[in-house]
Amino acid sequence: MMKSKGKLTLIGCGPGAADLLTMRAVSRIRSSDIVLYDRLVSQEVLELIPENIERAYVGKKPGDGGVQQGELNQLIQRSVLKGLKVSRLKSGDPMIFGRAAEEIAAASIVGAEVEIVPGVTAALAAASESVITVTERAELQSFIVTTGRAADADTSPDWAKIVRPGVCVAFYMGVAQAWKIQSNLMIAGVPADAPADWIENAGTDKMRNVKTVLGRLAHDTTEQKVQNPAILLIRYPYSLQNEARQKASMVSL
Ligand code: SAH
């Protein structure tokens, strides 16, 4: 097996605004030989790539399958074997729903150095812009990221086990799943008045926050025409559990 002198850098480019990139991200972009990007990376960020650096679009195009992960892995391998510094731009943080594992493996297998530059993940940009604290003393002690869309039914997350009292959950890729999320959580006993917030286009000037509650989630998602990319934050603070208990005990009196 040939050994590579090249390097693959997975660069977290945040949710859209160029000024949310880290200085390290900008410095690695500037020192690359080739930059690979997909449609989730914003135009504003692409403008940071110096003109003399080669760039290649490796995402899907409307109507075709686009560059498949296998082809992309081969492109990474060919480039690092030539000794090139390959920067792969990822939206948000590369390690969160970024399919980073496959690209890291492709580069490592040919002996290339791999570096990951962290980025602001969509859920945290969404939390900041909607001014929602995802942990809160005595109310929310865990913050969980999950997905509305699993690769296949067998690996679909069991949200009912995840959304417990004291937990704030961020759903990535959840827009088409609002009804499924609402019904699963309500059947599991999460109160209908648990706050549910959609944050569309976090970290861009098109940001929109749609505020609702679990019991109206599917209705309001449709009515407000929530569009991708969007993050759903659902909070189940302890005080809501206590209220729900009080209501239940009054009913049984
Ligand atoms: N690695 C990325 C996530 C990629 S998965 C990260 O760390 O942010 C794609 C999903 O991320 C979208 O379906 C959406 O749920 C979320 N997302 C990406 N950019 C977003 C943005 N600007 N605003 C809201 N959600 C976003």
Short mmCIF file of C-alpha atoms and ligand atoms in Angstrom, two decimals:
data_model
loop_
_atom_site.label_atom_id
_atom_site.label_comp_id
_atom_site.label_asym_id
_atom_site.label_seq_id
_atom_site.Cartn_x
_atom_site.Cartn_y
_atom_site.Cartn_z
CA MET A 1 0.00 0.00 0.00
CA MET A 2 1.28 3.45 -0.96
CA LYS A 3 1.83 5.85 1.90
CA SER A 4 0.59 9.39 1.53
CA LYS A 5 2.37 12.58 2.49
CA GLY A 6 -0.84 14.52 2.01
CA LYS A 7 -3.26 15.70 4.59
CA LEU A 8 -7.03 15.77 4.95
CA THR A 9 -8.51 18.55 7.08
CA LEU A 10 -12.21 18.42 7.89
CA ILE A 11 -13.18 22.00 8.59
CA GLY A 12 -16.27 22.93 10.57
CA CYS A 13 -17.68 26.00 8.81
CA GLY A 14 -20.56 26.75 11.15
CA PRO A 15 -24.16 27.43 10.17
CA GLY A 16 -23.61 30.06 7.45
CA ALA A 17 -22.23 33.42 8.54
CA ALA A 18 -18.54 33.68 7.68
CA ASP A 19 -17.75 35.45 10.94
CA LEU A 20 -18.79 32.35 12.88
CA LEU A 21 -15.78 30.45 11.54
CA THR A 22 -12.83 29.97 13.87
CA MET A 23 -9.53 31.62 13.02
CA ARG A 24 -8.07 28.14 12.64
CA ALA A 25 -10.72 27.26 10.03
CA VAL A 26 -9.84 30.36 8.01
CA SER A 27 -6.13 29.69 8.28
CA ARG A 28 -6.49 26.06 7.11
CA ILE A 29 -8.70 27.10 4.19
CA ARG A 30 -6.03 29.58 3.08
CA SER A 31 -3.22 27.06 3.21
CA SER A 32 -4.95 24.25 1.30
CA ASP A 33 -4.12 22.92 -2.16
CA ILE A 34 -7.69 21.88 -2.90
CA VAL A 35 -10.99 22.66 -1.18
CA LEU A 36 -13.98 20.28 -1.35
CA TYR A 37 -17.45 21.55 -0.43
CA ASP A 38 -21.14 20.71 -0.73
CA ARG A 39 -24.41 22.64 -0.88
CA LEU A 40 -24.67 23.01 2.90
CA VAL A 41 -21.63 25.34 2.93
CA SER A 42 -22.76 28.95 2.49
CA GLN A 43 -21.71 31.29 -0.30
CA GLU A 44 -20.31 33.66 2.31
CA VAL A 45 -17.92 30.96 3.51
CA LEU A 46 -16.94 29.96 -0.05
CA GLU A 47 -15.84 33.54 -0.63
CA LEU A 48 -13.08 32.98 1.92
CA ILE A 49 -11.34 30.55 -0.44
CA PRO A 50 -8.49 32.37 -2.19
CA GLU A 51 -8.92 32.54 -5.99
CA ASN A 52 -5.75 30.59 -6.73
CA ILE A 53 -6.82 27.52 -4.75
CA GLU A 54 -8.52 24.71 -6.63
CA ARG A 55 -12.05 23.94 -5.48
CA ALA A 56 -14.47 21.11 -6.23
CA TYR A 57 -18.16 20.72 -5.55
CA VAL A 58 -18.78 17.26 -4.14
CA GLY A 59 -22.44 17.53 -3.13
CA LYS A 60 -25.70 16.49 -4.70
CA LYS A 61 -27.17 18.44 -7.60
CA PRO A 62 -30.94 18.72 -8.03
CA GLY A 63 -32.18 15.76 -10.02
CA ASP A 64 -29.07 13.60 -9.86
CA GLY A 65 -27.41 11.58 -7.19
CA GLY A 66 -24.41 13.94 -7.29
CA VAL A 67 -20.98 12.76 -6.26
CA GLN A 68 -21.46 9.56 -4.31
CA GLN A 69 -19.63 9.04 -1.03
CA GLY A 70 -17.51 6.32 -2.70
CA GLU A 71 -16.35 8.66 -5.48
CA LEU A 72 -15.67 11.38 -2.94
CA ASN A 73 -13.57 9.01 -0.85
CA GLN A 74 -11.56 8.12 -3.97
CA LEU A 75 -11.05 11.79 -4.82
CA ILE A 76 -9.75 12.37 -1.28
CA GLN A 77 -7.41 9.39 -1.59
CA ARG A 78 -6.08 10.39 -5.03
CA SER A 79 -5.43 13.92 -3.78
CA VAL A 80 -3.64 13.01 -0.56
CA LEU A 81 -1.58 10.41 -2.43
CA LYS A 82 -0.35 13.25 -4.63
CA GLY A 83 0.81 14.91 -1.40
CA LEU A 84 -1.89 17.58 -1.48
CA LYS A 85 -3.42 19.36 1.48
CA VAL A 86 -7.12 18.64 1.05
CA SER A 87 -9.63 20.76 2.95
CA ARG A 88 -13.12 19.34 3.18
CA LEU A 89 -15.57 22.03 4.25
CA LYS A 90 -18.47 20.84 6.40
CA SER A 91 -21.42 22.83 7.62
CA GLY A 92 -21.62 23.25 11.38
CA ASP A 93 -19.28 20.88 13.18
CA PRO A 94 -17.76 18.00 11.20
CA MET A 95 -18.35 15.47 13.99
CA ILE A 96 -22.11 16.08 14.29
CA PHE A 97 -24.19 14.48 11.51
CA GLY A 98 -21.35 15.25 9.13
CA ARG A 99 -20.55 11.74 7.81
CA ALA A 100 -17.00 12.46 8.88
CA ALA A 101 -16.16 8.87 9.79
CA GLU A 102 -16.13 7.64 6.19
CA GLU A 103 -13.85 10.42 4.96
CA ILE A 104 -11.47 10.06 7.93
CA ALA A 105 -11.23 6.32 7.21
CA ALA A 106 -10.57 6.91 3.48
CA ALA A 107 -7.65 9.23 4.22
CA SER A 108 -6.24 7.19 7.10
CA ILE A 109 -6.19 3.98 5.10
CA VAL A 110 -3.67 5.51 2.66
CA GLY A 111 -1.60 6.86 5.54
CA ALA A 112 -2.57 10.52 5.24
CA GLU A 113 -2.54 12.84 8.22
CA VAL A 114 -6.03 13.83 9.35
CA GLU A 115 -7.00 16.97 11.23
CA ILE A 116 -10.44 18.09 12.38
CA VAL A 117 -11.26 21.76 12.97
CA PRO A 118 -14.38 22.12 15.12
CA GLY A 119 -17.18 24.45 14.09
CA VAL A 120 -20.33 25.99 15.55
CA THR A 121 -22.96 23.31 15.19
CA ALA A 122 -26.46 24.31 13.99
CA ALA A 123 -28.14 23.47 17.32
CA LEU A 124 -25.91 25.87 19.25
CA ALA A 125 -26.25 28.66 16.70
CA ALA A 126 -30.02 28.08 16.93
CA ALA A 127 -29.96 28.22 20.73
CA SER A 128 -28.00 31.48 20.78
CA GLU A 129 -30.10 33.23 18.18
CA SER A 130 -33.41 32.26 19.74
CA VAL A 131 -31.97 33.03 23.20
CA ILE A 132 -32.82 29.56 24.52
CA THR A 133 -30.49 28.12 27.14
CA VAL A 134 -30.19 24.42 26.48
CA THR A 135 -29.18 23.69 30.08
CA GLU A 136 -30.62 25.58 33.01
CA ARG A 137 -29.83 25.25 36.68
CA ALA A 138 -32.38 23.01 38.43
CA GLU A 139 -34.50 22.76 35.26
CA LEU A 140 -32.56 21.26 32.36
CA GLN A 141 -29.50 19.20 33.14
CA SER A 142 -28.92 17.29 29.92
CA PHE A 143 -28.64 18.47 26.35
CA ILE A 144 -28.98 15.82 23.67
CA VAL A 145 -28.60 16.01 19.91
CA THR A 146 -30.55 13.57 17.81
CA THR A 147 -32.00 13.27 14.34
CA GLY A 148 -35.51 13.22 12.91
CA ARG A 149 -34.34 11.04 10.07
CA ALA A 150 -32.34 7.86 10.56
CA ALA A 151 -30.43 6.06 7.82
CA ASP A 152 -32.81 3.12 8.20
CA ALA A 153 -35.70 2.08 10.43
CA ASP A 154 -33.55 -0.25 12.55
CA THR A 155 -31.29 2.56 13.73
CA SER A 156 -34.09 5.09 14.27
CA PRO A 157 -33.58 6.79 17.65
CA ASP A 158 -36.12 6.02 20.38
CA TRP A 159 -37.06 9.64 21.14
CA ALA A 160 -39.47 8.59 23.89
CA LYS A 161 -36.48 7.30 25.87
CA ILE A 162 -34.45 10.43 25.13
CA VAL A 163 -36.91 13.20 26.03
CA ARG A 164 -37.17 12.86 29.83
CA PRO A 165 -37.71 15.46 32.56
CA GLY A 166 -34.66 17.73 32.79
CA VAL A 167 -33.68 17.28 29.15
CA CYS A 168 -33.43 19.65 26.18
CA VAL A 169 -33.23 17.88 22.82
CA ALA A 170 -32.08 19.29 19.48
CA PHE A 171 -33.49 17.50 16.44
CA TYR A 172 -31.45 17.78 13.22
CA MET A 173 -33.18 16.89 9.94
CA GLY A 174 -36.58 16.95 11.62
CA VAL A 175 -38.80 19.16 9.43
CA ALA A 176 -40.62 16.34 7.64
CA GLN A 177 -40.96 14.38 10.90
CA ALA A 178 -42.87 16.89 13.05
CA TRP A 179 -45.98 14.76 13.39
CA LYS A 180 -43.97 11.61 14.19
CA ILE A 181 -41.95 13.48 16.82
CA GLN A 182 -45.05 15.02 18.40
CA SER A 183 -47.04 11.78 18.56
CA ASN A 184 -44.15 9.65 19.83
CA LEU A 185 -43.33 12.09 22.61
CA MET A 186 -46.93 12.65 23.69
CA ILE A 187 -47.61 8.91 23.85
CA ALA A 188 -44.49 8.65 26.04
CA GLY A 189 -45.97 11.21 28.43
CA VAL A 190 -44.10 14.38 27.53
CA PRO A 191 -46.54 17.23 28.43
CA ALA A 192 -48.38 18.97 25.57
CA ASP A 193 -47.16 22.34 26.85
CA ALA A 194 -43.44 21.45 26.62
CA PRO A 195 -41.82 24.34 24.68
CA ALA A 196 -40.93 23.45 21.07
CA ASP A 197 -38.96 25.92 18.95
CA TRP A 198 -38.07 25.73 15.29
CA ILE A 199 -35.05 27.78 14.27
CA GLU A 200 -34.68 28.07 10.49
CA ASN A 201 -31.46 29.28 8.88
CA ALA A 202 -29.69 29.83 12.18
CA GLY A 203 -26.50 31.84 11.85
CA THR A 204 -27.68 33.65 8.71
CA ASP A 205 -29.62 36.84 8.09
CA LYS A 206 -32.64 34.71 7.10
CA MET A 207 -32.97 33.27 10.62
CA ARG A 208 -36.56 32.64 11.79
CA ASN A 209 -37.76 31.32 15.16
CA VAL A 210 -41.19 29.64 15.20
CA LYS A 211 -42.26 29.25 18.83
CA THR A 212 -44.80 26.59 19.69
CA VAL A 213 -45.46 23.73 22.15
CA LEU A 214 -45.34 19.98 21.68
CA GLY A 215 -49.14 19.67 21.48
CA ARG A 216 -49.25 22.03 18.48
CA LEU A 217 -45.95 21.09 16.89
CA ALA A 218 -47.21 19.33 13.74
CA HIS A 219 -49.98 21.89 13.19
CA ASP A 220 -47.69 24.91 13.55
CA THR A 221 -44.91 23.34 11.47
CA THR A 222 -47.33 23.07 8.56
CA GLU A 223 -49.13 26.35 9.18
CA GLN A 224 -45.90 28.34 9.51
CA LYS A 225 -44.37 26.46 6.54
CA VAL A 226 -41.17 25.61 8.38
CA GLN A 227 -38.43 24.97 5.81
CA ASN A 228 -35.06 23.24 5.83
CA PRO A 229 -32.47 23.82 7.14
CA ALA A 230 -34.02 24.01 10.57
CA ILE A 231 -33.35 22.82 14.10
CA LEU A 232 -36.09 21.81 16.52
CA LEU A 233 -35.41 22.41 20.21
CA ILE A 234 -37.77 20.65 22.62
CA ARG A 235 -37.46 21.34 26.34
CA TYR A 236 -38.89 19.28 29.18
CA PRO A 237 -37.95 21.25 32.33
CA TYR A 238 -38.51 19.65 35.75
CA SER A 239 -41.09 22.29 36.68
CA LEU A 240 -43.31 21.09 33.83
CA GLN A 241 -43.16 17.54 35.17
CA ASN A 242 -44.23 18.79 38.59
CA GLU A 243 -47.13 20.73 37.08
CA ALA A 244 -48.21 17.65 35.12
CA ARG A 245 -48.13 15.59 38.34
CA GLN A 246 -50.23 18.14 40.18
CA LYS A 247 -52.81 18.16 37.39
CA ALA A 248 -52.92 14.36 37.44
CA SER A 249 -53.45 14.23 41.20
CA MET A 250 -56.26 16.80 40.97
CA VAL A 251 -58.02 14.66 38.36
CA SER A 252 -57.82 11.62 40.64
CA LEU A 253 -59.29 13.51 43.63
N1 SAH B 1 -22.71 19.08 10.67
C1 SAH B 1 -23.87 19.96 10.71
C2 SAH B 1 -25.18 19.21 10.54
C3 SAH B 1 -25.41 18.65 9.16
S1 SAH B 1 -26.90 17.73 9.05
C4 SAH B 1 -23.85 20.76 12.02
O1 SAH B 1 -23.06 20.45 12.92
O2 SAH B 1 -24.59 21.73 12.13
C5 SAH B 1 -28.00 18.88 8.29
C6 SAH B 1 -29.03 19.40 9.29
O3 SAH B 1 -28.41 20.39 10.13
C7 SAH B 1 -30.22 20.10 8.68
O4 SAH B 1 -31.23 19.17 8.30
C8 SAH B 1 -30.69 21.00 9.81
O5 SAH B 1 -31.44 20.28 10.75
C9 SAH B 1 -29.36 21.38 10.45
N2 SAH B 1 -28.84 22.68 9.97
C10 SAH B 1 -27.76 22.91 9.20
N3 SAH B 1 -27.57 24.22 9.01
C11 SAH B 1 -28.56 24.86 9.67
C12 SAH B 1 -28.92 26.23 9.88
N4 SAH B 1 -28.20 27.22 9.36
N5 SAH B 1 -30.02 26.48 10.64
C13 SAH B 1 -30.76 25.51 11.19
N6 SAH B 1 -30.46 24.20 11.03
C14 SAH B 1 -29.39 23.88 10.28
#
